[in-house]
Amino acid sequence: MTQKRKAERRIKSVAGTSNKNFDPHESYNPIPWQVIAIALALAAWGIITLATTREMAESEPEVTQGTGADERLSKAVDAEMSDGRQLFVTNCSTCHQNNGSGIEAAVPPLAGSRYVLAEPEVPASIVLFGIQGEIEVAGDTYRGRMPTFGNELNDEQIASILSYVRNSWGNQASAIEAGLVAEQRRRFAERTTPWAGGAALAETFGIPATSRPTASVATSEESH
């Protein structure tokens, strides 16, 4: 036996077959459909979970940022109200009292006052230049004198006081910015005297000089 034939016999013995027609292949073994269904379900669950997690991660910073901004705004408003209250107590409470009730027959109340709740330029101008003359508030007439604060307080301080007053003791009105106070200061830069009571305010700002209802005019039938 030649060396070549011996080598061929060794190879066949190691391969475990001497069949010349041997065709190496694996038999067809299909994967059960249950396994396929489970695999697809797991894949779908993974995709949905990933998308949901990503969406939550992207939206969470926005919520946190919005909440933080609201908190900062709230703190700023509280700080301004606190400053306004302190300035009010120092400069205004002697006459108007800490609760804004004023002094009967002498100093008008600030709670519910149409001058306080009017357009911002009205109370800003009153604080800047004061009032000297007859003024009617809540049905009562007062003839006292409110001092001028334009030379004592700056625009920011006046704005803080008015923002506090316009949102205290049941009052609800917009806050007043220092810029608006500055505008009124420039608008009436030539003014050297206080406002001459409610009549002057009515003429300048169009705010009624009285809150009392006007008497109705008699009809022609009643006059006969």
PDB file of C-alpha atoms in Angstrom:
ATOM      1  CA  MET A   1       0.000   0.000   0.000  1.00  0.00           C
ATOM      2  CA  THR A   2       1.388   3.259  -1.056  1.00  0.00           C
ATOM      3  CA  GLN A   3       1.849   6.187   1.292  1.00  0.00           C
ATOM      4  CA  LYS A   4      -0.899   8.131  -0.533  1.00  0.00           C
ATOM      5  CA  ARG A   5      -3.548   5.436   0.063  1.00  0.00           C
ATOM      6  CA  LYS A   6      -2.509   5.113   3.704  1.00  0.00           C
ATOM      7  CA  ALA A   7      -2.958   8.860   4.205  1.00  0.00           C
ATOM      8  CA  GLU A   8      -6.424   8.766   2.594  1.00  0.00           C
ATOM      9  CA  ARG A   9      -7.525   5.926   4.903  1.00  0.00           C
ATOM     10  CA  ARG A  10      -6.339   7.878   7.980  1.00  0.00           C
ATOM     11  CA  ILE A  11      -8.290  10.954   6.900  1.00  0.00           C
ATOM     12  CA  LYS A  12     -11.458   8.911   6.382  1.00  0.00           C
ATOM     13  CA  SER A  13     -11.101   7.225   9.745  1.00  0.00           C
ATOM     14  CA  VAL A  14     -10.708  10.571  11.515  1.00  0.00           C
ATOM     15  CA  ALA A  15     -13.725  12.020   9.649  1.00  0.00           C
ATOM     16  CA  GLY A  16     -15.762   9.038  10.843  1.00  0.00           C
ATOM     17  CA  THR A  17     -16.933   7.983   7.395  1.00  0.00           C
ATOM     18  CA  SER A  18     -15.569   6.359   4.323  1.00  0.00           C
ATOM     19  CA  ASN A  19     -18.528   7.386   2.161  1.00  0.00           C
ATOM     20  CA  LYS A  20     -17.238   9.058  -0.968  1.00  0.00           C
ATOM     21  CA  ASN A  21     -20.619  10.768  -1.444  1.00  0.00           C
ATOM     22  CA  PHE A  22     -20.507  12.514   1.957  1.00  0.00           C
ATOM     23  CA  ASP A  23     -21.898  16.059   1.725  1.00  0.00           C
ATOM     24  CA  PRO A  24     -21.291  18.099   4.875  1.00  0.00           C
ATOM     25  CA  HIS A  25     -24.502  20.064   5.812  1.00  0.00           C
ATOM     26  CA  GLU A  26     -26.881  20.660   8.696  1.00  0.00           C
ATOM     27  CA  SER A  27     -30.395  19.360   8.590  1.00  0.00           C
ATOM     28  CA  TYR A  28     -33.254  21.971   8.481  1.00  0.00           C
ATOM     29  CA  ASN A  29     -34.558  22.612  12.029  1.00  0.00           C
ATOM     30  CA  PRO A  30     -37.120  25.503  11.967  1.00  0.00           C
ATOM     31  CA  ILE A  31     -37.356  27.837  15.059  1.00  0.00           C
ATOM     32  CA  PRO A  32     -40.731  27.402  16.873  1.00  0.00           C
ATOM     33  CA  TRP A  33     -43.154  30.285  16.212  1.00  0.00           C
ATOM     34  CA  GLN A  34     -43.588  30.837  19.965  1.00  0.00           C
ATOM     35  CA  VAL A  35     -39.915  31.736  20.259  1.00  0.00           C
ATOM     36  CA  ILE A  36     -40.203  34.140  17.329  1.00  0.00           C
ATOM     37  CA  ALA A  37     -43.267  35.824  18.887  1.00  0.00           C
ATOM     38  CA  ILE A  38     -41.520  36.276  22.229  1.00  0.00           C
ATOM     39  CA  ALA A  39     -38.442  37.726  20.531  1.00  0.00           C
ATOM     40  CA  LEU A  40     -40.540  40.217  18.557  1.00  0.00           C
ATOM     41  CA  ALA A  41     -42.470  41.229  21.682  1.00  0.00           C
ATOM     42  CA  LEU A  42     -39.253  41.818  23.620  1.00  0.00           C
ATOM     43  CA  ALA A  43     -37.845  43.886  20.770  1.00  0.00           C
ATOM     44  CA  ALA A  44     -41.000  46.031  20.588  1.00  0.00           C
ATOM     45  CA  TRP A  45     -41.013  46.521  24.366  1.00  0.00           C
ATOM     46  CA  GLY A  46     -37.385  47.619  24.264  1.00  0.00           C
ATOM     47  CA  ILE A  47     -38.052  50.175  21.530  1.00  0.00           C
ATOM     48  CA  ILE A  48     -41.078  51.631  23.353  1.00  0.00           C
ATOM     49  CA  THR A  49     -39.205  51.801  26.659  1.00  0.00           C
ATOM     50  CA  LEU A  50     -36.235  53.513  25.038  1.00  0.00           C
ATOM     51  CA  ALA A  51     -38.443  56.101  23.322  1.00  0.00           C
ATOM     52  CA  THR A  52     -40.407  56.814  26.524  1.00  0.00           C
ATOM     53  CA  THR A  53     -37.258  57.189  28.598  1.00  0.00           C
ATOM     54  CA  ARG A  54     -35.732  59.547  26.053  1.00  0.00           C
ATOM     55  CA  GLU A  55     -38.896  61.655  25.934  1.00  0.00           C
ATOM     56  CA  MET A  56     -38.995  61.925  29.731  1.00  0.00           C
ATOM     57  CA  ALA A  57     -35.317  62.820  29.862  1.00  0.00           C
ATOM     58  CA  GLU A  58     -35.790  65.578  27.279  1.00  0.00           C
ATOM     59  CA  SER A  59     -38.893  67.045  28.901  1.00  0.00           C
ATOM     60  CA  GLU A  60     -37.681  66.929  32.518  1.00  0.00           C
ATOM     61  CA  PRO A  61     -35.170  69.793  32.205  1.00  0.00           C
ATOM     62  CA  GLU A  62     -37.899  72.023  30.727  1.00  0.00           C
ATOM     63  CA  VAL A  63     -40.211  71.360  33.666  1.00  0.00           C
ATOM     64  CA  THR A  64     -37.405  71.973  36.121  1.00  0.00           C
ATOM     65  CA  GLN A  65     -36.407  75.168  34.336  1.00  0.00           C
ATOM     66  CA  GLY A  66     -39.999  76.437  34.277  1.00  0.00           C
ATOM     67  CA  THR A  67     -40.481  75.679  37.959  1.00  0.00           C
ATOM     68  CA  GLY A  68     -37.225  77.410  38.804  1.00  0.00           C
ATOM     69  CA  ALA A  69     -38.253  80.509  36.863  1.00  0.00           C
ATOM     70  CA  ASP A  70     -41.616  80.613  38.650  1.00  0.00           C
ATOM     71  CA  GLU A  71     -39.912  80.303  42.015  1.00  0.00           C
ATOM     72  CA  ARG A  72     -37.469  83.095  41.193  1.00  0.00           C
ATOM     73  CA  LEU A  73     -40.343  85.327  40.045  1.00  0.00           C
ATOM     74  CA  SER A  74     -42.290  84.587  43.227  1.00  0.00           C
ATOM     75  CA  LYS A  75     -39.272  85.417  45.371  1.00  0.00           C
ATOM     76  CA  ALA A  76     -38.721  88.651  43.459  1.00  0.00           C
ATOM     77  CA  VAL A  77     -42.362  89.681  43.983  1.00  0.00           C
ATOM     78  CA  ASP A  78     -42.168  88.822  47.688  1.00  0.00           C
ATOM     79  CA  ALA A  79     -38.958  90.835  48.034  1.00  0.00           C
ATOM     80  CA  GLU A  80     -40.523  93.854  46.308  1.00  0.00           C
ATOM     81  CA  MET A  81     -43.614  93.659  48.504  1.00  0.00           C
ATOM     82  CA  SER A  82     -41.422  93.441  51.579  1.00  0.00           C
ATOM     83  CA  ASP A  83     -39.412  96.486  50.489  1.00  0.00           C
ATOM     84  CA  GLY A  84     -42.605  98.374  49.671  1.00  0.00           C
ATOM     85  CA  ARG A  85     -44.107  97.603  53.046  1.00  0.00           C
ATOM     86  CA  GLN A  86     -41.011  98.792  54.886  1.00  0.00           C
ATOM     87  CA  LEU A  87     -40.942 102.034  52.901  1.00  0.00           C
ATOM     88  CA  PHE A  88     -44.668 102.508  53.473  1.00  0.00           C
ATOM     89  CA  VAL A  89     -44.339 102.063  57.223  1.00  0.00           C
ATOM     90  CA  THR A  90     -41.468 104.542  57.323  1.00  0.00           C
ATOM     91  CA  ASN A  91     -42.995 107.244  55.125  1.00  0.00           C
ATOM     92  CA  CYS A  92     -46.783 106.804  55.021  1.00  0.00           C
ATOM     93  CA  SER A  93     -48.166 104.858  57.967  1.00  0.00           C
ATOM     94  CA  THR A  94     -48.252 107.821  60.355  1.00  0.00           C
ATOM     95  CA  CYS A  95     -51.117 109.305  58.352  1.00  0.00           C
ATOM     96  CA  HIS A  96     -52.595 106.356  56.502  1.00  0.00           C
ATOM     97  CA  GLN A  97     -52.033 103.796  59.297  1.00  0.00           C
ATOM     98  CA  ASN A  98     -50.414 100.393  58.875  1.00  0.00           C
ATOM     99  CA  ASN A  99     -53.687  98.906  57.600  1.00  0.00           C
ATOM    100  CA  GLY A 100     -54.347 101.667  55.066  1.00  0.00           C
ATOM    101  CA  SER A 101     -57.495 102.827  56.871  1.00  0.00           C
ATOM    102  CA  GLY A 102     -56.433 106.468  57.171  1.00  0.00           C
ATOM    103  CA  ILE A 103     -57.750 108.788  59.899  1.00  0.00           C
ATOM    104  CA  GLU A 104     -61.436 109.615  60.065  1.00  0.00           C
ATOM    105  CA  ALA A 105     -62.271 113.110  58.777  1.00  0.00           C
ATOM    106  CA  ALA A 106     -58.570 113.869  58.329  1.00  0.00           C
ATOM    107  CA  VAL A 107     -56.717 111.368  56.095  1.00  0.00           C
ATOM    108  CA  PRO A 108     -58.449 109.309  53.352  1.00  0.00           C
ATOM    109  CA  PRO A 109     -58.192 105.507  53.372  1.00  0.00           C
ATOM    110  CA  LEU A 110     -56.064 103.702  50.806  1.00  0.00           C
ATOM    111  CA  ALA A 111     -58.032 100.447  50.914  1.00  0.00           C
ATOM    112  CA  GLY A 112     -60.434 100.506  47.977  1.00  0.00           C
ATOM    113  CA  SER A 113     -59.488 104.056  46.971  1.00  0.00           C
ATOM    114  CA  ARG A 114     -60.202 104.747  43.301  1.00  0.00           C
ATOM    115  CA  TYR A 115     -57.077 106.927  43.197  1.00  0.00           C
ATOM    116  CA  VAL A 116     -54.923 104.031  44.362  1.00  0.00           C
ATOM    117  CA  LEU A 117     -56.535 101.594  41.917  1.00  0.00           C
ATOM    118  CA  ALA A 118     -56.603 103.994  38.967  1.00  0.00           C
ATOM    119  CA  GLU A 119     -54.201 103.874  36.035  1.00  0.00           C
ATOM    120  CA  PRO A 120     -50.629 103.736  37.400  1.00  0.00           C
ATOM    121  CA  GLU A 121     -49.779 107.317  36.409  1.00  0.00           C
ATOM    122  CA  VAL A 122     -52.446 108.650  38.793  1.00  0.00           C
ATOM    123  CA  PRO A 123     -51.065 107.339  42.110  1.00  0.00           C
ATOM    124  CA  ALA A 124     -47.502 107.834  40.853  1.00  0.00           C
ATOM    125  CA  SER A 125     -48.155 111.528  40.221  1.00  0.00           C
ATOM    126  CA  ILE A 126     -49.947 111.938  43.542  1.00  0.00           C
ATOM    127  CA  VAL A 127     -46.994 110.539  45.482  1.00  0.00           C
ATOM    128  CA  LEU A 128     -44.514 112.560  43.435  1.00  0.00           C
ATOM    129  CA  PHE A 129     -46.215 115.943  43.927  1.00  0.00           C
ATOM    130  CA  GLY A 130     -48.653 115.532  46.805  1.00  0.00           C
ATOM    131  CA  ILE A 131     -52.189 116.949  47.157  1.00  0.00           C
ATOM    132  CA  GLN A 132     -53.462 120.137  48.719  1.00  0.00           C
ATOM    133  CA  GLY A 133     -57.171 120.714  48.414  1.00  0.00           C
ATOM    134  CA  GLU A 134     -60.506 118.995  48.687  1.00  0.00           C
ATOM    135  CA  ILE A 135     -60.620 115.348  47.716  1.00  0.00           C
ATOM    136  CA  GLU A 136     -63.417 112.797  48.046  1.00  0.00           C
ATOM    137  CA  VAL A 137     -62.719 109.139  48.794  1.00  0.00           C
ATOM    138  CA  ALA A 138     -65.310 106.447  49.485  1.00  0.00           C
ATOM    139  CA  GLY A 139     -68.052 109.044  49.890  1.00  0.00           C
ATOM    140  CA  ASP A 140     -66.203 111.206  52.429  1.00  0.00           C
ATOM    141  CA  THR A 141     -64.562 114.545  51.733  1.00  0.00           C
ATOM    142  CA  TYR A 142     -61.092 115.398  53.051  1.00  0.00           C
ATOM    143  CA  ARG A 143     -59.357 118.761  53.066  1.00  0.00           C
ATOM    144  CA  GLY A 144     -55.945 117.843  54.374  1.00  0.00           C
ATOM    145  CA  ARG A 145     -52.564 118.071  52.696  1.00  0.00           C
ATOM    146  CA  MET A 146     -50.465 115.184  51.452  1.00  0.00           C
ATOM    147  CA  PRO A 147     -46.751 116.023  51.343  1.00  0.00           C
ATOM    148  CA  THR A 148     -44.607 115.833  48.239  1.00  0.00           C
ATOM    149  CA  PHE A 149     -42.311 112.793  48.082  1.00  0.00           C
ATOM    150  CA  GLY A 150     -40.682 113.445  44.728  1.00  0.00           C
ATOM    151  CA  ASN A 151     -37.701 115.075  46.386  1.00  0.00           C
ATOM    152  CA  GLU A 152     -37.476 112.541  49.206  1.00  0.00           C
ATOM    153  CA  LEU A 153     -37.791 109.197  47.409  1.00  0.00           C
ATOM    154  CA  ASN A 154     -36.365 107.928  44.142  1.00  0.00           C
ATOM    155  CA  ASP A 155     -38.404 106.338  41.371  1.00  0.00           C
ATOM    156  CA  GLU A 156     -37.745 102.766  42.504  1.00  0.00           C
ATOM    157  CA  GLN A 157     -38.779 103.501  46.084  1.00  0.00           C
ATOM    158  CA  ILE A 158     -42.008 105.184  44.982  1.00  0.00           C
ATOM    159  CA  ALA A 159     -42.757 102.258  42.676  1.00  0.00           C
ATOM    160  CA  SER A 160     -42.215  99.790  45.532  1.00  0.00           C
ATOM    161  CA  ILE A 161     -44.530 101.693  47.868  1.00  0.00           C
ATOM    162  CA  LEU A 162     -47.287 101.943  45.275  1.00  0.00           C
ATOM    163  CA  SER A 163     -46.977  98.290  44.226  1.00  0.00           C
ATOM    164  CA  TYR A 164     -47.374  97.328  47.877  1.00  0.00           C
ATOM    165  CA  VAL A 165     -50.343  99.649  48.460  1.00  0.00           C
ATOM    166  CA  ARG A 166     -52.090  98.532  45.246  1.00  0.00           C
ATOM    167  CA  ASN A 167     -51.947  94.913  46.402  1.00  0.00           C
ATOM    168  CA  SER A 168     -52.696  95.180  50.125  1.00  0.00           C
ATOM    169  CA  TRP A 169     -55.823  95.374  52.325  1.00  0.00           C
ATOM    170  CA  GLY A 170     -57.992  93.834  49.621  1.00  0.00           C
ATOM    171  CA  ASN A 171     -56.620  96.007  46.797  1.00  0.00           C
ATOM    172  CA  GLN A 172     -55.768  94.213  43.571  1.00  0.00           C
ATOM    173  CA  ALA A 173     -54.041  96.176  40.845  1.00  0.00           C
ATOM    174  CA  SER A 174     -50.970  95.944  38.649  1.00  0.00           C
ATOM    175  CA  ALA A 175     -47.557  96.627  40.108  1.00  0.00           C
ATOM    176  CA  ILE A 176     -45.894  99.899  39.167  1.00  0.00           C
ATOM    177  CA  GLU A 177     -42.488 100.032  37.521  1.00  0.00           C
ATOM    178  CA  ALA A 178     -39.839 102.586  38.372  1.00  0.00           C
ATOM    179  CA  GLY A 179     -39.760 103.579  34.698  1.00  0.00           C
ATOM    180  CA  LEU A 180     -43.374 104.743  34.857  1.00  0.00           C
ATOM    181  CA  VAL A 181     -42.637 106.886  37.880  1.00  0.00           C
ATOM    182  CA  ALA A 182     -39.695 108.392  35.990  1.00  0.00           C
ATOM    183  CA  GLU A 183     -41.986 109.163  33.046  1.00  0.00           C
ATOM    184  CA  GLN A 184     -44.408 111.082  35.291  1.00  0.00           C
ATOM    185  CA  ARG A 185     -41.525 112.911  36.887  1.00  0.00           C
ATOM    186  CA  ARG A 186     -40.385 114.080  33.438  1.00  0.00           C
ATOM    187  CA  ARG A 187     -43.934 114.758  32.248  1.00  0.00           C
ATOM    188  CA  PHE A 188     -44.578 117.220  35.060  1.00  0.00           C
ATOM    189  CA  ALA A 189     -41.026 118.461  35.472  1.00  0.00           C
ATOM    190  CA  GLU A 190     -42.268 122.074  35.572  1.00  0.00           C
ATOM    191  CA  ARG A 191     -44.727 121.426  38.408  1.00  0.00           C
ATOM    192  CA  THR A 192     -43.685 123.058  41.665  1.00  0.00           C
ATOM    193  CA  THR A 193     -46.913 122.787  43.674  1.00  0.00           C
ATOM    194  CA  PRO A 194     -49.085 119.888  44.850  1.00  0.00           C
ATOM    195  CA  TRP A 195     -52.215 118.843  42.966  1.00  0.00           C
ATOM    196  CA  ALA A 196     -55.146 121.101  43.856  1.00  0.00           C
ATOM    197  CA  GLY A 197     -57.421 118.338  45.110  1.00  0.00           C
ATOM    198  CA  GLY A 198     -59.644 115.965  43.188  1.00  0.00           C
ATOM    199  CA  ALA A 199     -60.654 118.613  40.661  1.00  0.00           C
ATOM    200  CA  ALA A 200     -57.083 118.998  39.377  1.00  0.00           C
ATOM    201  CA  LEU A 201     -56.665 115.230  39.142  1.00  0.00           C
ATOM    202  CA  ALA A 202     -59.932 114.958  37.238  1.00  0.00           C
ATOM    203  CA  GLU A 203     -58.841 117.635  34.796  1.00  0.00           C
ATOM    204  CA  THR A 204     -55.419 116.090  34.196  1.00  0.00           C
ATOM    205  CA  PHE A 205     -56.131 112.374  34.283  1.00  0.00           C
ATOM    206  CA  GLY A 206     -59.878 112.163  33.671  1.00  0.00           C
ATOM    207  CA  ILE A 207     -60.557 110.361  36.932  1.00  0.00           C
ATOM    208  CA  PRO A 208     -63.931 111.386  38.458  1.00  0.00           C
ATOM    209  CA  ALA A 209     -63.641 113.911  41.263  1.00  0.00           C
ATOM    210  CA  THR A 210     -66.380 112.117  43.207  1.00  0.00           C
ATOM    211  CA  SER A 211     -67.519 108.559  43.686  1.00  0.00           C
ATOM    212  CA  ARG A 212     -71.000 109.612  44.770  1.00  0.00           C
ATOM    213  CA  PRO A 213     -73.773 108.705  42.327  1.00  0.00           C
ATOM    214  CA  THR A 214     -75.095 111.733  40.489  1.00  0.00           C
ATOM    215  CA  ALA A 215     -78.690 112.728  41.071  1.00  0.00           C
ATOM    216  CA  SER A 216     -81.038 111.619  38.331  1.00  0.00           C
ATOM    217  CA  VAL A 217     -82.632 114.294  36.195  1.00  0.00           C
ATOM    218  CA  ALA A 218     -86.392 114.532  36.661  1.00  0.00           C
ATOM    219  CA  THR A 219     -88.469 113.484  33.681  1.00  0.00           C
ATOM    220  CA  SER A 220     -90.872 115.849  32.003  1.00  0.00           C
ATOM    221  CA  GLU A 221     -93.810 114.013  33.539  1.00  0.00           C
ATOM    222  CA  GLU A 222     -92.372 114.375  37.058  1.00  0.00           C
ATOM    223  CA  SER A 223     -91.702 118.087  36.560  1.00  0.00           C
ATOM    224  CA  HIS A 224     -95.324 118.829  35.729  1.00  0.00           C
TER     225      HIS A 224
END
